[in-house]
Short mmCIF file of C-alpha atoms and ligand atoms in Angstrom, two decimals:
data_model
loop_
_atom_site.label_atom_id
_atom_site.label_comp_id
_atom_site.label_asym_id
_atom_site.label_seq_id
_atom_site.Cartn_x
_atom_site.Cartn_y
_atom_site.Cartn_z
CA MET A 1 12.14 -5.10 20.27
CA ARG A 2 10.69 -1.85 21.59
CA ALA A 3 7.55 -2.42 19.53
CA MET A 4 7.31 -5.96 20.84
CA SER A 5 7.26 -4.72 24.41
CA LYS A 6 4.00 -2.92 23.67
CA VAL A 7 2.24 -6.25 23.18
CA LYS A 8 0.53 -6.97 26.48
CA LEU A 9 0.08 -10.50 27.65
CA LEU A 10 -3.67 -11.05 27.46
CA ARG A 11 -3.90 -14.47 29.03
CA PRO A 12 -1.96 -16.64 31.48
CA PRO A 13 1.40 -17.60 29.99
CA THR A 14 1.61 -20.94 28.29
CA SER A 15 2.75 -23.57 30.77
CA ASP A 16 6.14 -25.24 30.50
CA THR A 17 4.36 -28.54 29.99
CA GLN A 18 2.47 -27.19 27.00
CA LEU A 19 5.65 -25.66 25.59
CA ARG A 20 7.28 -29.09 25.73
CA VAL A 21 4.29 -30.57 23.90
CA MET A 22 4.57 -27.90 21.19
CA ARG A 23 8.31 -28.42 20.81
CA GLY A 24 7.81 -32.15 20.56
CA HIS A 25 5.18 -31.65 17.88
CA VAL A 26 7.58 -29.49 15.85
CA ARG A 27 10.42 -31.96 16.24
CA GLU A 28 8.28 -34.83 15.15
CA HIS A 29 6.38 -33.30 12.27
CA ALA A 30 7.98 -30.14 10.88
CA LEU A 31 10.21 -30.39 7.81
CA ASP A 32 12.96 -28.06 6.71
CA ARG A 33 11.19 -26.60 3.71
CA PRO A 34 9.40 -23.30 2.90
CA ALA A 35 6.23 -22.71 4.86
CA VAL A 36 4.03 -20.17 6.60
CA TYR A 37 3.11 -20.78 10.21
CA GLN A 38 0.64 -19.50 12.73
CA MET A 39 0.98 -19.27 16.49
CA ILE A 40 -2.47 -19.83 17.94
CA ALA A 41 -3.71 -19.10 21.46
CA ALA A 42 -5.95 -21.39 23.50
CA ASP A 43 -9.04 -19.38 22.56
CA GLY A 44 -8.23 -19.66 18.83
CA GLU A 45 -6.77 -16.18 18.37
CA ILE A 46 -3.93 -16.16 15.85
CA VAL A 47 -1.32 -14.17 17.74
CA TYR A 48 1.47 -14.37 15.18
CA VAL A 49 2.03 -15.32 11.54
CA GLY A 50 5.50 -16.00 10.20
CA LYS A 51 7.24 -17.57 7.25
CA SER A 52 10.46 -19.42 6.73
CA LYS A 53 12.51 -21.06 4.03
CA GLN A 54 13.33 -23.78 6.57
CA LEU A 55 10.35 -24.32 8.79
CA ARG A 56 11.69 -26.85 11.27
CA SER A 57 14.86 -24.87 12.08
CA ARG A 58 12.89 -21.66 12.37
CA LEU A 59 10.26 -23.04 14.72
CA LEU A 60 12.80 -24.75 16.96
CA SER A 61 14.64 -21.44 17.29
CA TYR A 62 11.59 -20.03 19.10
CA PHE A 63 12.11 -22.55 21.90
CA ARG A 64 15.75 -21.52 22.31
CA ALA A 65 15.00 -17.88 23.16
CA ALA A 66 17.55 -16.87 25.82
CA PHE A 67 15.47 -14.21 27.58
CA PRO A 68 11.77 -13.88 28.39
CA GLU A 69 11.76 -10.54 26.51
CA ASP A 70 12.98 -12.16 23.30
CA LYS A 71 10.56 -12.08 20.44
CA GLY A 72 10.22 -15.85 20.25
CA ALA A 73 9.66 -16.25 23.97
CA ARG A 74 7.02 -13.53 24.11
CA ILE A 75 5.07 -15.04 21.25
CA LEU A 76 5.26 -18.55 22.67
CA ARG A 77 3.99 -17.34 26.04
CA GLU A 78 0.67 -16.61 24.33
CA ALA A 79 0.49 -19.55 21.95
CA GLU A 80 -1.00 -22.90 22.73
CA ARG A 81 -0.28 -24.54 19.40
CA ILE A 82 1.53 -23.98 16.12
CA GLU A 83 0.07 -24.74 12.71
CA TRP A 84 1.80 -24.50 9.39
CA THR A 85 1.25 -24.84 5.67
CA TYR A 86 4.03 -25.82 3.30
CA VAL A 87 4.50 -23.71 0.20
CA PRO A 88 6.66 -24.48 -2.83
CA ASN A 89 9.17 -21.64 -2.51
CA GLU A 90 10.30 -18.61 -0.53
CA PHE A 91 8.36 -16.21 -2.74
CA GLY A 92 5.17 -18.15 -2.04
CA ALA A 93 5.96 -18.08 1.69
CA LEU A 94 6.31 -14.29 1.65
CA LEU A 95 3.12 -13.85 -0.30
CA ASN A 96 1.10 -16.15 1.93
CA GLU A 97 2.50 -14.59 5.07
CA LEU A 98 1.44 -11.13 3.87
CA ARG A 99 -2.03 -12.29 2.98
CA LEU A 100 -2.53 -14.07 6.31
CA ILE A 101 -1.33 -11.03 8.24
CA LYS A 102 -3.72 -8.78 6.33
CA ARG A 103 -6.54 -11.22 6.92
CA TYR A 104 -6.04 -11.88 10.64
CA ARG A 105 -4.00 -8.86 11.74
CA PRO A 106 -2.24 -10.86 14.51
CA ARG A 107 -1.36 -8.63 17.42
CA PHE A 108 2.35 -9.42 17.44
CA ASN A 109 2.68 -8.79 13.71
CA VAL A 110 0.82 -5.48 13.99
CA ALA A 111 2.92 -4.39 16.97
CA MET A 112 6.16 -5.24 15.18
CA LYS A 113 5.28 -3.40 12.01
CA TYR A 114 7.85 -0.67 12.30
CA ASP A 115 6.67 2.21 10.20
CA GLY A 116 10.10 3.58 9.43
CA ARG A 117 9.67 3.32 5.69
CA ASN A 118 10.16 6.76 4.30
CA TYR A 119 7.43 6.61 1.75
CA CYS A 120 4.12 8.35 1.86
CA PHE A 121 0.78 8.30 0.13
CA ILE A 122 -1.67 10.87 -1.11
CA LYS A 123 -5.07 10.14 0.33
CA LEU A 124 -8.35 11.32 -1.10
CA THR A 125 -10.77 11.52 1.78
CA ARG A 126 -14.47 10.73 1.67
CA GLY A 127 -17.37 12.85 2.84
CA PRO A 128 -18.53 16.31 1.81
CA ALA A 129 -15.81 18.31 0.05
CA PRO A 130 -13.20 15.53 -0.08
CA LYS A 131 -9.63 16.68 0.27
CA LEU A 132 -6.18 15.41 -0.62
CA VAL A 133 -3.74 14.87 2.20
CA VAL A 134 -0.30 13.30 2.57
CA VAL A 135 -0.26 10.34 4.92
CA ARG A 136 2.51 8.01 6.03
CA GLY A 137 0.62 4.83 5.33
CA PRO A 138 -2.71 3.64 4.10
CA GLY A 139 -5.35 3.19 6.78
CA SER A 140 -6.79 -0.26 7.15
CA ASP A 141 -10.22 0.81 8.26
CA ASP A 142 -11.35 3.37 5.72
CA ASN A 143 -12.53 3.38 2.14
CA ALA A 144 -10.40 6.31 1.06
CA LEU A 145 -8.48 6.23 -2.20
CA TYR A 146 -4.70 6.27 -2.04
CA TYR A 147 -2.13 7.32 -4.59
CA GLY A 148 1.38 6.12 -4.07
CA PRO A 149 3.62 5.08 -2.48
CA PHE A 150 5.98 8.01 -2.99
CA MET A 151 9.29 8.99 -1.53
CA GLY A 152 9.79 12.18 0.48
CA ALA A 153 6.72 13.21 2.41
CA MET A 154 7.87 16.83 2.69
CA GLY A 155 8.30 17.36 -1.04
CA VAL A 156 5.04 15.59 -1.82
CA GLY A 157 3.32 17.75 0.80
CA GLU A 158 4.63 20.95 -0.80
CA ALA A 159 3.53 19.83 -4.24
CA LEU A 160 0.11 18.89 -2.93
CA ARG A 161 -0.23 22.35 -1.40
CA GLU A 162 0.38 23.86 -4.84
CA LEU A 163 -2.17 21.53 -6.38
CA ASN A 164 -4.76 22.49 -3.76
CA ASP A 165 -4.05 26.18 -4.30
CA VAL A 166 -4.22 26.00 -8.08
CA LEU A 167 -7.48 24.09 -8.07
CA GLY A 168 -9.04 25.77 -5.03
CA LEU A 169 -9.41 22.60 -3.00
CA ARG A 170 -9.75 22.75 0.73
CA ASP A 171 -6.96 21.64 3.05
CA CYS A 172 -8.54 22.35 6.42
CA ALA A 173 -9.29 19.99 9.29
CA ALA A 174 -11.46 16.97 8.61
CA ASP A 175 -14.12 18.20 11.02
CA GLN A 176 -14.45 21.64 9.40
CA ARG A 177 -18.14 21.92 8.56
CA MET A 178 -19.01 22.44 4.92
CA HIS A 179 -21.75 24.60 3.48
CA PHE A 180 -22.11 24.58 -0.26
CA ALA A 181 -23.81 27.39 -2.15
CA ASP A 182 -26.59 25.03 -3.25
CA GLN A 183 -27.52 24.31 0.36
CA PRO A 184 -29.17 27.68 1.13
CA GLU A 185 -31.68 26.21 3.56
CA LEU A 186 -28.77 25.43 5.87
CA PHE A 187 -27.15 28.83 5.59
CA ASP A 188 -28.48 30.27 8.83
CA THR A 189 -26.94 27.49 10.83
CA PHE A 190 -23.44 28.06 9.40
CA PRO A 191 -20.97 30.87 9.93
CA ARG A 192 -20.83 33.44 7.15
CA THR A 193 -17.09 33.81 7.41
CA PRO A 194 -14.74 31.16 6.07
CA GLY A 195 -12.76 28.98 8.40
CA CYS A 196 -9.44 30.30 7.08
CA ILE A 197 -7.89 32.94 4.87
CA ARG A 198 -7.55 30.74 1.78
CA PHE A 199 -11.01 31.66 0.51
CA GLU A 200 -10.25 35.39 0.70
CA VAL A 201 -6.92 35.02 -1.10
CA ARG A 202 -8.68 32.89 -3.75
CA LYS A 203 -6.80 29.69 -2.99
CA CYS A 204 -9.90 27.78 -1.95
CA LEU A 205 -13.35 27.72 -3.49
CA GLY A 206 -14.73 28.10 0.02
CA PRO A 207 -17.05 25.13 0.39
CA CYS A 208 -17.23 26.02 4.08
CA VAL A 209 -18.95 29.30 3.41
CA GLY A 210 -21.11 28.77 0.36
CA GLY A 211 -18.33 29.86 -2.00
CA CYS A 212 -19.13 27.10 -4.51
CA THR A 213 -21.71 24.49 -5.32
CA VAL A 214 -21.17 20.80 -4.82
CA GLN A 215 -20.78 20.41 -8.58
CA GLN A 216 -18.20 23.21 -8.84
CA TYR A 217 -16.14 21.62 -6.10
CA ASP A 218 -16.48 18.15 -7.65
CA GLU A 219 -15.28 19.51 -11.01
CA ARG A 220 -12.07 20.74 -9.38
CA LEU A 221 -11.68 17.45 -7.60
CA PHE A 222 -12.09 15.69 -10.92
CA LEU A 223 -9.21 17.79 -12.33
CA ALA A 224 -7.04 16.90 -9.34
CA ARG A 225 -7.72 13.20 -9.82
CA ALA A 226 -7.01 13.48 -13.54
CA PHE A 227 -3.66 15.08 -12.68
CA LEU A 228 -2.88 12.38 -10.15
CA ASP A 229 -3.86 9.73 -12.67
CA GLY A 230 -1.43 11.30 -15.13
CA VAL A 231 -4.06 12.04 -17.78
CA ASP A 232 -4.27 15.82 -17.42
CA ASP A 233 -1.62 18.49 -16.92
CA GLY A 234 -4.14 21.28 -16.38
CA PRO A 235 -2.77 22.50 -13.04
CA ILE A 236 0.73 22.86 -14.49
CA GLU A 237 -0.57 24.57 -17.62
CA ARG A 238 -2.52 27.02 -15.51
CA LEU A 239 0.60 27.95 -13.54
CA ARG A 240 2.58 28.26 -16.75
CA ASP A 241 -0.01 30.65 -18.23
CA ASP A 242 0.00 32.74 -15.04
CA MET A 243 3.79 32.78 -15.03
CA GLU A 244 3.96 33.99 -18.65
CA ASP A 245 1.34 36.66 -17.93
CA ALA A 246 3.32 37.85 -14.92
CA SER A 247 6.47 37.89 -16.99
CA GLU A 248 4.86 39.94 -19.74
CA ARG A 249 3.68 42.43 -17.14
CA LEU A 250 7.29 42.59 -15.88
CA GLU A 251 6.24 41.17 -12.51
CA TYR A 252 9.38 39.09 -12.28
CA GLU A 253 9.13 38.27 -8.58
CA ARG A 254 5.67 36.83 -9.05
CA ALA A 255 6.76 35.02 -12.20
CA ALA A 256 9.64 33.41 -10.26
CA ALA A 257 7.28 32.30 -7.48
CA LEU A 258 4.93 30.78 -10.06
CA ARG A 259 7.85 29.03 -11.72
CA ASP A 260 8.81 27.45 -8.36
CA LYS A 261 5.24 26.27 -7.82
CA MET A 262 5.21 24.81 -11.29
CA ARG A 263 8.46 22.96 -10.64
CA ARG A 264 7.06 21.42 -7.48
CA LEU A 265 4.07 20.13 -9.39
CA GLU A 266 6.32 18.90 -12.19
CA ALA A 267 8.39 17.01 -9.61
CA LEU A 268 5.23 15.40 -8.30
CA ARG A 269 4.16 14.52 -11.82
CA GLY A 270 7.61 12.97 -12.35
CA GLN A 271 7.15 10.81 -9.27
CA PHE A 272 3.76 9.67 -10.54
CA ALA A 273 5.25 8.81 -13.90
CA ARG A 274 7.96 6.72 -12.25
CA LEU A 275 5.39 4.96 -10.10
CA ARG A 276 3.24 4.16 -13.11
CA PHE A 277 6.34 2.86 -14.86
CA ALA A 278 7.15 0.62 -11.87
CA VAL A 279 3.60 -0.66 -11.62
CA GLU A 280 3.42 -1.39 -15.31
CA ASN A 281 6.79 -3.15 -15.23
CA LEU A 282 5.61 -5.46 -12.48
CA SER A 283 3.47 -7.24 -15.04
CA PHE A 284 4.78 -10.58 -16.19
CA VAL A 285 4.73 -14.31 -15.77
CA TYR A 286 7.13 -15.43 -13.05
CA THR A 287 8.21 -19.04 -12.96
CA VAL A 288 9.76 -20.18 -9.68
CA PRO A 289 11.44 -23.53 -9.01
CA GLY A 290 9.73 -25.21 -6.09
CA PHE A 291 10.67 -27.57 -3.30
CA ASP A 292 10.80 -31.15 -4.51
CA GLY A 293 10.03 -30.17 -8.10
CA ALA A 294 6.80 -28.31 -7.24
CA ASP A 295 7.57 -25.46 -9.65
CA ARG A 296 5.00 -22.64 -9.74
CA VAL A 297 3.95 -20.01 -12.21
CA TYR A 298 2.82 -16.66 -10.76
CA LEU A 299 0.82 -14.36 -12.99
CA ILE A 300 1.72 -10.86 -11.88
CA ARG A 301 -0.08 -7.85 -13.25
CA ARG A 302 0.40 -4.27 -12.09
CA GLY A 303 2.25 -5.34 -8.96
CA LEU A 304 -0.25 -7.96 -7.84
CA VAL A 305 -0.17 -11.73 -8.04
CA ARG A 306 -3.47 -12.25 -9.83
CA ALA A 307 -3.21 -16.03 -10.10
CA GLU A 308 -0.78 -18.89 -9.69
CA ALA A 309 -0.58 -22.44 -10.93
CA ALA A 310 1.74 -25.42 -11.07
CA VAL A 311 4.10 -25.47 -14.02
CA PRO A 312 2.21 -27.66 -16.48
CA LYS A 313 3.38 -31.19 -17.13
CA THR A 314 0.77 -32.23 -19.66
CA MET A 315 -0.80 -30.71 -22.74
CA ASP A 316 -4.10 -30.29 -20.90
CA GLU A 317 -2.41 -28.44 -18.04
CA ALA A 318 -0.57 -26.23 -20.52
CA ALA A 319 -3.87 -25.37 -22.21
CA ALA A 320 -5.43 -24.56 -18.83
CA LEU A 321 -2.51 -22.26 -18.00
CA MET A 322 -2.91 -20.51 -21.34
CA ARG A 323 -6.55 -19.81 -20.53
CA LEU A 324 -5.59 -18.50 -17.08
CA ILE A 325 -2.95 -16.23 -18.57
CA ASP A 326 -5.50 -14.93 -21.03
CA ASP A 327 -7.99 -14.25 -18.22
CA VAL A 328 -5.38 -12.32 -16.25
CA PHE A 329 -3.65 -10.32 -18.95
CA SER A 330 -6.30 -9.73 -21.62
CA PRO A 331 -8.75 -7.38 -19.86
CA VAL A 332 -7.86 -3.77 -20.55
CA GLU A 333 -6.85 -1.88 -17.42
CA ARG A 334 -6.28 1.83 -17.22
CA ALA A 335 -2.82 2.98 -16.14
CA THR A 336 -3.23 4.84 -12.88
CA THR A 337 -1.39 5.65 -9.67
CA GLN A 338 -4.60 5.16 -7.74
CA ILE A 339 -3.99 1.93 -5.93
CA PRO A 340 -6.63 0.41 -3.67
CA THR A 341 -5.50 0.17 -0.07
CA HIS A 342 -5.62 -3.57 0.08
CA GLU A 343 -3.26 -3.84 -2.88
CA ILE A 344 -0.52 -1.49 -1.69
CA ASP A 345 1.23 -3.91 0.63
CA GLU A 346 1.42 -6.55 -2.07
CA LEU A 347 2.76 -4.02 -4.57
CA LEU A 348 5.44 -3.04 -2.06
CA LEU A 349 6.28 -6.65 -1.33
CA LEU A 350 6.75 -7.43 -5.02
CA SER A 351 8.80 -4.27 -5.64
CA SER A 352 11.03 -5.11 -2.71
CA TRP A 353 11.40 -8.76 -3.78
CA PHE A 354 12.60 -7.93 -7.28
CA ARG A 355 14.84 -5.14 -5.96
CA ARG A 356 16.47 -7.53 -3.47
CA PHE A 357 16.79 -10.34 -5.98
CA PRO A 358 17.19 -8.72 -9.41
CA ASP A 359 18.34 -12.04 -10.87
CA GLU A 360 14.81 -13.31 -10.34
CA LEU A 361 13.77 -11.07 -13.24
CA HIS A 362 15.48 -13.62 -15.48
CA ARG A 363 12.70 -16.01 -14.53
CA THR A 364 10.05 -13.62 -15.77
CA SER A 365 8.59 -13.13 -19.16
CA ALA A 366 6.63 -10.19 -20.41
CA SER A 367 5.22 -12.36 -23.14
CA PRO A 368 2.63 -14.56 -21.38
CA ALA A 369 1.60 -16.48 -24.46
CA ALA A 370 5.19 -17.37 -25.33
CA VAL A 371 5.90 -18.55 -21.78
CA ALA A 372 2.79 -20.70 -21.71
CA ALA A 373 3.69 -22.18 -25.05
CA ALA A 374 7.17 -23.02 -23.80
CA SER A 375 5.95 -24.60 -20.58
S1 SF4 B 401 -11.69 28.40 3.05
FE1 SF4 B 401 -12.95 27.01 4.25
S2 SF4 B 401 -13.02 25.10 3.10
FE2 SF4 B 401 -11.34 26.32 2.28
S3 SF4 B 401 -9.57 25.57 3.40
FE3 SF4 B 401 -10.33 27.39 4.50
S4 SF4 B 401 -11.70 26.53 6.05
FE4 SF4 B 401 -11.37 24.93 4.54
#
């Protein structure tokens, strides 16, 4: 409710007469079945997108809001009409709602999006000398790469610090100016001292002060990405070697510190492994009974609904579904924790759906061809 109060009324409130027209329209036309709906202002702006298992009851509840501050009342004050699309089932309603919100970013939906989820992401920034940072959520307006989601921002942040230190990657402010060693013509315009102590203590290659070439920095970045993709354990191996060297030299305090660093990176690697496992396990054919017999098949691969179709009723439809399944599941895809921004919300939605309703997993099959054959 606090978030809702941040949504300012941008236009004169909808008149009581118009509200009666809208309510009458709902009463006359809306059915109690799964649907997604849109509240639309007079100028065509979609101010809110919602979903319901029982559309008619849900929409009528908006008109019963007891107080002007209530969510329903505030949304209606900006809407001039309500449109809806029926979907076959609750899962389809959730999916469509998410996709409409991402497409239109309605102000009330955005304002209500309470970011209390305690997961975080690792973001690989763009620009000269990209860096890895922990962020609470993926940005909607950048082209950065994101790894995650992960639990425990503090632990992930500590592990990322070790990764940066081991590989010599920068972790300074985004606006820190960079000067690579292979940009000598620019040298006079840049400071000759690094922006922080990490270069002097050999924890950063020093791209701000000509400490490395673009290629040298990119090579380290490549190693970081390989680690985050789970294909290279180099950073951990390097710490292990240093730890064993320290131990042989009887530098036990240093060896213990290196062991702790290594454990933090191992914990991060463990989180990545679990994420990859989750992503890979969200790959199956999901058959959902639909309203009035409109059963649907959702082809889910790596946490995304790649395609959907009606459950086939004829041999031709079954053959078409087989081809669709082949199109979705046959192409080889590399296992990675690098998830494009636009896919993260859908991955989270699917994870949450199957966590909330574990029995739904009984409707899934990891053997697409067998499911299609049985349809
Ligand atoms: S040494 Fe320079 S590039 Fe590296 S973290 Fe410090 S300010 Fe950034």
